[in-house]
Coordinates of C-alpha atoms in Angstrom, one line a residue:
M1446 CA 41.8 -72.9 -145.3
S1447 CA 40.2 -74.4 -142.2
D1448 CA 39.6 -70.8 -141.1
L1449 CA 37.5 -70.2 -144.3
F1450 CA 35.4 -73.3 -143.6
G1451 CA 34.9 -72.2 -140.0
I1452 CA 34.0 -68.6 -140.9
G1453 CA 31.4 -69.9 -143.5
A1454 CA 30.0 -72.4 -141.1
S1455 CA 29.6 -70.0 -138.2
G1456 CA 27.9 -67.4 -140.5
A1457 CA 25.5 -70.1 -141.8
R1458 CA 24.6 -71.1 -138.3
A1459 CA 24.1 -67.5 -137.0
Y1460 CA 22.0 -66.4 -140.0
Q1461 CA 19.9 -69.5 -139.9
A1462 CA 19.2 -68.8 -136.2
A1463 CA 18.5 -65.1 -137.0
M1464 CA 15.9 -66.2 -139.7
G1465 CA 14.3 -68.5 -137.2
V1466 CA 13.8 -65.5 -134.8
I1467 CA 12.3 -63.5 -137.6
A1468 CA 10.0 -66.3 -138.6
N1469 CA 8.8 -66.5 -135.0
N1470 CA 8.2 -62.8 -135.0
I1471 CA 6.0 -63.1 -138.1
A1472 CA 4.1 -66.1 -136.8
S1473 CA 3.4 -64.3 -133.5
A1474 CA 2.6 -60.8 -134.9
D1475 CA -1.0 -61.0 -133.7
T1476 CA -0.3 -62.7 -130.4
P1477 CA -1.3 -60.5 -127.5
G1478 CA 1.6 -59.6 -125.3
Y1479 CA 4.2 -60.7 -127.8
S1480 CA 7.4 -58.5 -128.0
R1481 CA 9.5 -58.5 -131.0
R1482 CA 12.9 -60.2 -130.8
T1483 CA 16.1 -60.0 -132.7
L1484 CA 19.3 -62.0 -132.6
A1485 CA 22.4 -60.1 -131.5
L1486 CA 25.6 -61.4 -133.1
K1487 CA 29.3 -60.9 -132.1
E1488 CA 32.6 -61.6 -133.7
S1489 CA 34.1 -65.0 -132.8
P1490 CA 37.3 -64.6 -130.8
S1491 CA 40.4 -65.1 -132.9
G1492 CA 43.1 -67.5 -131.8
A1493 CA 46.9 -67.4 -132.2
G1494 CA 48.8 -70.4 -133.2
T1495 CA 51.9 -71.9 -134.9
T1496 CA 51.8 -73.7 -138.2
I1497 CA 53.7 -76.8 -139.0
W1498 CA 56.3 -74.6 -140.5
Y1499 CA 56.7 -72.9 -137.2
R1500 CA 55.2 -69.7 -138.3
S1501 CA 52.9 -67.8 -136.0
G1502 CA 49.4 -66.9 -137.3
L1503 CA 45.8 -66.1 -136.3
A1504 CA 42.8 -68.3 -136.7
Y1505 CA 39.6 -66.4 -137.3
G1506 CA 36.4 -67.9 -136.0
G1507 CA 33.8 -65.8 -137.9
V1508 CA 30.6 -64.9 -136.1
D1509 CA 28.9 -66.2 -132.9
I1510 CA 25.4 -65.9 -131.5
D1511 CA 25.5 -63.4 -128.6
R1512 CA 22.0 -63.3 -127.2
I1513 CA 18.4 -62.9 -128.1
V1514 CA 17.2 -59.2 -127.7
R1515 CA 13.7 -58.4 -126.7
F1516 CA 12.4 -55.0 -127.6
S1517 CA 10.5 -53.3 -124.8
D1518 CA 10.3 -50.0 -123.0
P1519 CA 9.2 -50.1 -119.3
Y1520 CA 7.8 -46.5 -119.5
L1521 CA 5.7 -47.3 -122.5
D1522 CA 4.5 -50.5 -121.0
S1523 CA 3.5 -48.7 -117.8
A1524 CA 1.7 -46.0 -119.8
A1525 CA -0.2 -48.6 -121.8
R1526 CA -1.3 -50.4 -118.6
E1527 CA -2.5 -47.1 -117.1
T1528 CA -4.6 -46.1 -120.1
S1529 CA -6.0 -49.6 -120.4
N1530 CA -7.1 -49.4 -116.7
I1531 CA -8.9 -46.1 -117.3
L1532 CA -10.5 -47.4 -120.5
G1533 CA -11.7 -50.6 -118.8
S1534 CA -13.5 -48.5 -116.2
A1535 CA -15.0 -46.1 -118.8
D1536 CA -16.2 -49.0 -121.0
Q1537 CA -18.0 -50.8 -118.2
R1538 CA -19.7 -47.6 -116.9
A1539 CA -20.7 -46.7 -120.4
R1540 CA -22.2 -50.1 -121.0
W1541 CA -24.2 -50.4 -117.8
M1542 CA -25.2 -46.7 -117.7
S1543 CA -26.6 -47.2 -121.2
D1544 CA -28.5 -50.3 -120.1
I1545 CA -29.9 -48.3 -117.1
Q1546 CA -31.1 -45.6 -119.5
S1547 CA -32.9 -48.2 -121.6
A1548 CA -34.5 -49.6 -118.5
L1549 CA -35.7 -46.1 -117.7
N1550 CA -37.9 -46.3 -120.7
D1551 CA -39.0 -42.9 -121.9
G1552 CA -40.8 -44.2 -124.9
T1553 CA -44.5 -44.7 -125.4
L1554 CA -44.6 -47.7 -123.1
G1555 CA -42.5 -46.0 -120.4
V1556 CA -43.7 -44.7 -117.0
G1557 CA -43.6 -41.0 -118.1
Q1558 CA -45.7 -41.5 -121.2
R1559 CA -48.2 -43.7 -119.3
M1560 CA -48.6 -41.0 -116.6
T1561 CA -49.4 -38.4 -119.4
A1562 CA -51.9 -40.9 -120.9
M1563 CA -53.6 -41.3 -117.5
F1564 CA -54.0 -37.6 -116.9
A1565 CA -55.4 -37.3 -120.4
A1566 CA -57.9 -40.1 -119.7
V1567 CA -59.1 -38.4 -116.5
E1568 CA -59.5 -35.1 -118.4
R1569 CA -61.6 -36.9 -121.1
L1570 CA -63.8 -38.4 -118.3
A1571 CA -64.2 -35.0 -116.8
S1572 CA -65.8 -33.7 -120.0
N1573 CA -68.4 -36.6 -119.7
P1574 CA -68.4 -38.0 -116.2
S1575 CA -71.2 -40.5 -116.8
D1576 CA -69.6 -42.2 -119.8
T1577 CA -68.8 -45.8 -118.7
T1578 CA -66.3 -46.4 -121.5
L1579 CA -64.3 -43.4 -120.4
R1580 CA -64.4 -44.6 -116.8
A1581 CA -63.0 -48.0 -117.9
D1582 CA -60.3 -46.2 -119.9
V1583 CA -59.2 -44.3 -116.6
L1584 CA -58.9 -47.6 -114.8
F1585 CA -57.0 -49.1 -117.6
S1586 CA -54.6 -46.1 -117.7
F1587 CA -53.7 -46.9 -114.1
E1588 CA -53.1 -50.5 -115.0
Q1589 CA -50.7 -49.4 -117.7
I1590 CA -48.8 -47.1 -115.3
N1591 CA -48.5 -50.1 -112.9
T1592 CA -47.2 -52.3 -115.7
A1593 CA -44.7 -49.7 -116.8
F1594 CA -43.4 -49.3 -113.3
G1595 CA -43.0 -53.1 -113.0
Q1596 CA -41.3 -53.4 -116.3
T1597 CA -38.9 -50.6 -115.5
R1598 CA -38.0 -52.1 -112.1
G1599 CA -37.6 -55.6 -113.6
D1600 CA -35.3 -54.2 -116.3
L1601 CA -33.2 -52.4 -113.7
V1602 CA -33.0 -55.7 -111.6
A1603 CA -31.8 -57.5 -114.8
V1604 CA -29.1 -54.8 -115.1
R1605 CA -28.2 -55.4 -111.5
N1606 CA -27.9 -59.1 -112.0
G1607 CA -25.9 -58.6 -115.2
I1608 CA -23.4 -56.5 -113.3
G1609 CA -23.1 -59.3 -110.7
A1610 CA -22.5 -62.0 -113.3
G1611 CA -20.1 -59.8 -115.2
A1612 CA -18.1 -59.0 -112.0
T1613 CA -17.8 -62.8 -111.4
T1614 CA -16.5 -63.3 -114.9
E1615 CA -14.0 -60.3 -114.6
T1616 CA -12.8 -61.6 -111.2
D1617 CA -12.2 -65.1 -112.6
A1618 CA -10.2 -63.6 -115.4
L1619 CA -8.2 -61.5 -112.9
N1620 CA -7.4 -64.5 -110.8
K1621 CA -6.3 -66.4 -113.9
A1622 CA -3.9 -63.6 -114.7
L1623 CA -2.7 -63.5 -111.1
Q1624 CA -1.8 -67.2 -111.3
Q1625 CA -0.2 -66.7 -114.7
L1626 CA 2.0 -64.0 -113.3
A1627 CA 3.0 -66.2 -110.3
D1628 CA 3.9 -69.0 -112.7
A1629 CA 5.9 -66.6 -114.9
N1630 CA 7.8 -65.4 -111.8
E1631 CA 8.7 -68.9 -110.9
G1632 CA 10.0 -69.6 -114.4
L1633 CA 12.0 -66.4 -114.5
R1634 CA 13.8 -67.5 -111.3
R1635 CA 14.9 -70.8 -113.0
S1636 CA 15.7 -69.5 -116.6
A1637 CA 18.9 -68.0 -117.8
P1638 CA 18.7 -64.3 -118.9
E1639 CA 18.5 -63.4 -122.5
T1640 CA 17.5 -66.9 -123.6
A1641 CA 14.5 -67.9 -125.7
A1642 CA 12.8 -69.4 -122.6
H1643 CA 13.5 -66.3 -120.5
I1644 CA 12.1 -63.9 -123.1
A1645 CA 8.9 -66.0 -123.5
L1646 CA 8.4 -65.8 -119.8
L1647 CA 8.8 -62.0 -119.9
D1648 CA 6.1 -62.0 -122.5
S1649 CA 3.9 -64.1 -120.3
R1650 CA 4.6 -61.8 -117.3
D1651 CA 3.8 -58.6 -119.3
Q1652 CA 0.6 -60.1 -120.7
A1653 CA -0.5 -61.1 -117.2
L1654 CA 0.3 -57.6 -115.9
G1655 CA -1.8 -56.1 -118.7
E1656 CA -4.8 -58.2 -117.9
I1657 CA -4.5 -57.4 -114.2
A1658 CA -4.1 -53.7 -114.7
K1659 CA -7.1 -53.7 -117.1
R1660 CA -9.3 -54.9 -114.3
L1661 CA -7.9 -53.4 -111.1
N1662 CA -6.0 -50.4 -110.0
V1663 CA -2.9 -52.2 -108.6
T1664 CA 0.7 -51.3 -107.7
I1665 CA 3.4 -53.2 -109.6
D1666 CA 7.0 -53.7 -108.3
F1667 CA 9.7 -55.4 -110.2
G1668 CA 12.3 -57.4 -108.3
D1669 CA 15.1 -59.9 -108.8
H1670 CA 15.1 -62.0 -111.9
D1671 CA 12.7 -59.6 -113.6
A1672 CA 9.9 -61.0 -111.4
A1673 CA 6.9 -58.7 -110.7
N1674 CA 4.9 -58.3 -107.5
V1675 CA 1.4 -56.9 -107.5
S1676 CA -0.3 -55.1 -104.6
Y1677 CA -3.7 -53.7 -104.1
G1678 CA -3.4 -51.2 -101.3
A1679 CA -1.7 -53.1 -98.5
V1680 CA -2.8 -56.5 -99.8
K1681 CA -0.4 -58.6 -101.8
L1682 CA -2.1 -60.2 -104.8
V1683 CA 1.1 -61.7 -106.2
D1684 CA 4.0 -62.1 -103.9
N1685 CA 6.8 -63.6 -105.9
I1686 CA 5.5 -67.1 -106.8
V1687 CA 2.3 -66.9 -104.6
A1688 CA -1.0 -65.7 -106.0
N1689 CA -3.7 -64.6 -103.7
P1690 CA -7.0 -64.7 -105.6
L1691 CA -9.7 -62.1 -105.3
A1692 CA -13.3 -63.0 -104.3
V1693 CA -16.4 -61.0 -105.3
S1694 CA -20.0 -61.1 -103.8
Q1695 CA -23.1 -59.1 -104.5
D1696 CA -25.5 -58.2 -101.7
A1697 CA -29.3 -58.0 -101.9
D1698 CA -29.1 -54.4 -103.1
G1699 CA -26.8 -55.3 -105.9
L1700 CA -23.7 -53.6 -104.4
L1701 CA -20.3 -55.4 -105.1
H1702 CA -18.0 -56.4 -102.3
F1703 CA -14.4 -57.8 -102.7
A1704 CA -12.2 -59.8 -100.4
V1705 CA -8.8 -61.5 -100.4
G1706 CA -8.3 -64.5 -98.2
G1707 CA -11.6 -63.8 -96.5
T1708 CA -10.7 -60.3 -95.6
A1709 CA -12.7 -57.4 -97.1
I1710 CA -10.8 -54.9 -99.2
A1711 CA -11.6 -51.4 -100.4
D1712 CA -13.8 -51.1 -103.5
P1713 CA -11.8 -50.8 -106.8
A1714 CA -11.4 -47.2 -108.0
S1715 CA -10.8 -48.0 -111.7
G1716 CA -10.4 -50.8 -114.1
T1717 CA -13.3 -53.0 -115.3
L1718 CA -14.1 -54.0 -111.7
G1719 CA -14.0 -50.4 -110.6
G1720 CA -16.4 -49.5 -113.4
M1721 CA -18.7 -52.3 -112.4
T1722 CA -18.6 -51.3 -108.8
K1723 CA -19.7 -47.8 -109.6
S1724 CA -22.3 -49.0 -112.1
A1725 CA -23.8 -51.3 -109.3
Q1726 CA -24.1 -48.3 -107.0
V1727 CA -25.9 -46.3 -109.7
T1728 CA -28.2 -49.2 -110.4
K1729 CA -29.1 -49.4 -106.8
D1730 CA -29.8 -45.6 -106.7
R1731 CA -32.1 -45.9 -109.7
I1732 CA -34.0 -48.8 -108.3
D1733 CA -34.5 -46.9 -105.0
S1734 CA -35.7 -43.9 -107.0
V1735 CA -38.2 -45.9 -108.9
D1736 CA -39.5 -47.4 -105.7
A1737 CA -39.7 -44.0 -104.1
L1738 CA -41.6 -42.5 -107.1
A1739 CA -44.0 -45.5 -107.1
T1740 CA -44.7 -44.9 -103.4
E1741 CA -45.3 -41.2 -104.0
Y1742 CA -47.5 -42.0 -107.0
V1743 CA -49.7 -44.4 -105.0
T1744 CA -50.0 -42.0 -102.1
A1745 CA -50.9 -39.0 -104.3
I1746 CA -53.5 -40.8 -106.4
N1747 CA -55.1 -42.4 -103.3
N1748 CA -55.3 -39.0 -101.5
W1749 CA -56.8 -37.5 -104.6
H1750 CA -59.3 -40.2 -105.1
K1751 CA -60.4 -40.3 -101.4
A1752 CA -61.0 -36.5 -101.6
G1753 CA -64.0 -37.2 -103.9
Q1754 CA -67.1 -39.3 -104.0
T1755 CA -68.9 -41.6 -106.5
A1756 CA -72.0 -40.6 -108.4
A1757 CA -74.0 -42.5 -105.8
G1758 CA -72.6 -40.3 -103.0
A1759 CA -70.2 -42.9 -101.5
P1760 CA -66.8 -41.5 -100.3
G1761 CA -63.8 -42.4 -102.5
T1762 CA -61.5 -45.2 -101.4
D1763 CA -57.9 -46.1 -102.2
M1764 CA -57.4 -46.5 -105.9
L1765 CA -54.0 -48.2 -105.8
A1766 CA -52.0 -50.6 -103.6
M1767 CA -48.3 -51.2 -103.5
G1768 CA -46.5 -54.3 -102.2
A1769 CA -42.8 -54.5 -101.4
D1770 CA -41.6 -52.4 -104.3
A1771 CA -42.6 -50.8 -107.6
S1772 CA -43.0 -54.2 -109.3
A1773 CA -46.0 -55.0 -106.9
L1774 CA -48.5 -52.2 -107.9
S1775 CA -52.2 -53.0 -108.3
V1776 CA -55.5 -51.2 -109.0
L1777 CA -57.9 -51.8 -106.2
I1778 CA -61.1 -50.6 -108.0
T1779 CA -62.5 -52.8 -110.7
D1780 CA -65.9 -51.3 -111.1
P1781 CA -65.9 -48.1 -113.2
A1782 CA -68.8 -46.7 -111.2
Q1783 CA -66.6 -46.6 -108.1
I1784 CA -64.4 -43.9 -109.5
A1785 CA -64.9 -40.9 -107.2
G1786 CA -65.1 -38.1 -109.7
V1787 CA -67.6 -36.0 -107.8
S1788 CA -66.3 -33.3 -105.6
T1789 CA -67.5 -33.0 -101.9
S1790 CA -69.5 -29.9 -103.0
G1791 CA -71.5 -32.0 -105.4
V1792 CA -69.9 -30.9 -108.7
S1793 CA -70.2 -34.1 -111.0
N1794 CA -66.6 -33.6 -112.4
G1795 CA -65.1 -31.6 -109.6
N1796 CA -62.7 -34.2 -108.2
L1797 CA -61.8 -35.3 -111.8
L1798 CA -60.7 -31.7 -112.5
A1799 CA -58.8 -31.6 -109.2
I1800 CA -56.3 -34.2 -110.4
N1801 CA -54.5 -31.5 -112.4
A1802 CA -53.1 -30.2 -109.1
L1803 CA -50.9 -33.4 -109.1
R1804 CA -49.1 -32.2 -112.2
S1805 CA -47.5 -29.2 -110.5
S1806 CA -43.8 -28.7 -110.1
G1807 CA -42.3 -31.3 -107.8
S1808 CA -45.0 -33.8 -108.5
F1809 CA -44.3 -37.6 -109.1
E1810 CA -44.7 -36.9 -112.8
D1811 CA -42.3 -34.1 -112.7
K1812 CA -39.8 -36.1 -110.6
W1813 CA -40.0 -38.9 -113.1
V1814 CA -39.0 -36.5 -116.0
G1815 CA -36.2 -35.2 -113.8
L1816 CA -34.9 -38.7 -113.1
V1817 CA -34.8 -39.6 -116.8
A1818 CA -33.2 -36.3 -117.7
M1819 CA -30.6 -36.6 -115.0
H1820 CA -29.5 -40.1 -116.0
G1821 CA -29.4 -39.1 -119.6
N1822 CA -27.0 -36.3 -118.8
Q1823 CA -24.8 -38.7 -116.8
V1824 CA -24.9 -41.1 -119.8
G1825 CA -23.7 -38.4 -122.1
A1826 CA -20.8 -37.4 -119.8
T1827 CA -19.9 -41.1 -119.4
L1828 CA -19.8 -41.7 -123.2
A1829 CA -17.7 -38.6 -123.7
E1830 CA -15.3 -39.9 -121.0
Q1831 CA -15.2 -43.3 -122.7
S1832 CA -14.3 -41.7 -126.1
A1833 CA -11.5 -39.7 -124.5
A1834 CA -10.2 -42.7 -122.7
A1835 CA -10.3 -44.8 -125.9
S1836 CA -8.3 -42.2 -127.8
R1837 CA -5.6 -42.0 -125.1
D1838 CA -5.4 -45.8 -124.9
T1839 CA -5.1 -46.1 -128.7
M1840 CA -2.1 -43.7 -128.6
A1841 CA -0.5 -45.4 -125.7
Q1842 CA -0.8 -48.9 -127.2
Q1843 CA 0.4 -47.6 -130.6
A1844 CA 3.5 -46.1 -128.9
R1845 CA 4.2 -49.4 -127.2
A1846 CA 3.6 -51.3 -130.4
D1847 CA 6.1 -49.1 -132.3
V1848 CA 8.8 -50.4 -129.9
S1849 CA 7.6 -53.9 -129.0
G1850 CA 5.2 -54.8 -131.8
V1851 CA 6.0 -56.7 -134.9
N1852 CA 6.1 -54.7 -138.2
L1853 CA 5.7 -57.2 -140.9
D1854 CA 7.4 -54.9 -143.5
R1855 CA 10.4 -54.6 -141.3
E1856 CA 10.5 -58.3 -140.6
A1857 CA 10.3 -59.1 -144.3
A1858 CA 13.3 -56.7 -145.1
D1859 CA 15.3 -58.3 -142.3
L1860 CA 14.4 -61.8 -143.5
L1861 CA 15.7 -60.9 -146.9
R1862 CA 18.9 -59.4 -145.5
F1863 CA 19.6 -62.6 -143.5
Q1864 CA 18.7 -64.9 -146.4
Q1865 CA 21.3 -63.1 -148.5
A1866 CA 23.8 -63.3 -145.6
Y1867 CA 23.1 -67.0 -145.3
Q1868 CA 23.6 -67.5 -149.0
A1869 CA 26.9 -65.6 -148.8
S1870 CA 28.1 -67.8 -145.9
A1871 CA 27.1 -70.9 -148.0
R1872 CA 29.1 -69.5 -150.8
V1873 CA 32.1 -69.0 -148.7
I1874 CA 32.0 -72.7 -147.8
Q1875 CA 31.5 -73.6 -151.4
V1876 CA 34.5 -71.5 -152.4
A1877 CA 36.7 -73.0 -149.7
K1878 CA 35.6 -76.4 -151.0
E1879 CA 36.5 -75.6 -154.6
V1880 CA 39.9 -74.1 -153.5
M1881 CA 40.7 -77.3 -151.6
Q1882 CA 39.7 -79.4 -154.6
T1883 CA 41.9 -77.4 -156.9
I1884 CA 44.9 -77.7 -154.5
F1885 CA 44.4 -81.5 -154.3
S1886 CA 44.1 -81.8 -158.1
V1887 CA 47.7 -80.4 -158.4
F1888 CA 49.2 -83.4 -156.8

């Protein structure tokens, strides 16, 4: 009879613990990095003994808790980290490349449209060279081009600064994950395998690895006690329980540089930091291109203007000036009468008509159109790459979730099953009690 009580009690304890594990699964279903658990049960060892009547017999112990099982697949975990790394890079490049495209404004207020408006203003003046209003319009059109150049460069600088700030934020998040991994490694050394504490540390480890891989193309090695070491090239970022943080800096040109322990390391190839590094290089290239085009624009316009003379016969002077970069353009002529629209041969609109030569293939206007088109093509390719990377990552994450994730329908079914098993165990105890009471009532 004591066997019956023991069997019922062991079942009640085991199934109550199993329901606790399921409840934890349900509560943690939306927790990033959480892996589903279940309780593995085993048969209690039976024992041989001799009754008071000197008869041999077996004492059955029921069921025991064996261990907590964590569902995971190292291959699927690795694949999910890899696709996350690729997507992180694509997301960052798509974001910043799109911002650069917005800075290279090709709308009515952009450099290209303002150049077209300037040539149109000069052509109108050529039809009536003595019109003071049209002369003022020409000067104003140059002011608008200068403003557009300044706005474009300023917007590109804002993108550059945004990349620098974003890289700092991402590096801080990376360092936090590195420390989390080191802490998890230390905990794994101290905890007993297949216990609740050990499994929670494995979740913390895998979550940290996911955050690290999302940001940087690293190499991961698993060692004793399920601890993970992380390397970037020859540099150890996490060596057992020691985390070596990453440092990021941005130079005057906007390029990103990384170091560990004061020693420079190679630029990231992928991950969010890799995407930002590449975006910083593109931003620098676009700023350099805008400055170069502004220089070419100023030189071409000044050469054109100095080739003519004013209506009073004075030789043309520089129309424009440029400071350190494209944000420092200015119009030097303020008096409309100083526009040198007359050709050296004395034709009143000869030099005004000559400005059309600046619109030929390879001109600053043509190069601006080419710059905008080239970057637009790169944005299109980057967005296509991002879409493909997102699709692959979705499939990899889903494959991992099918093994490690919590399915609420499955958990509900398991919970119902263990509730019924618990009730059955309680019923065994109740029946044993009733049998004992019946036996005692006989005497």
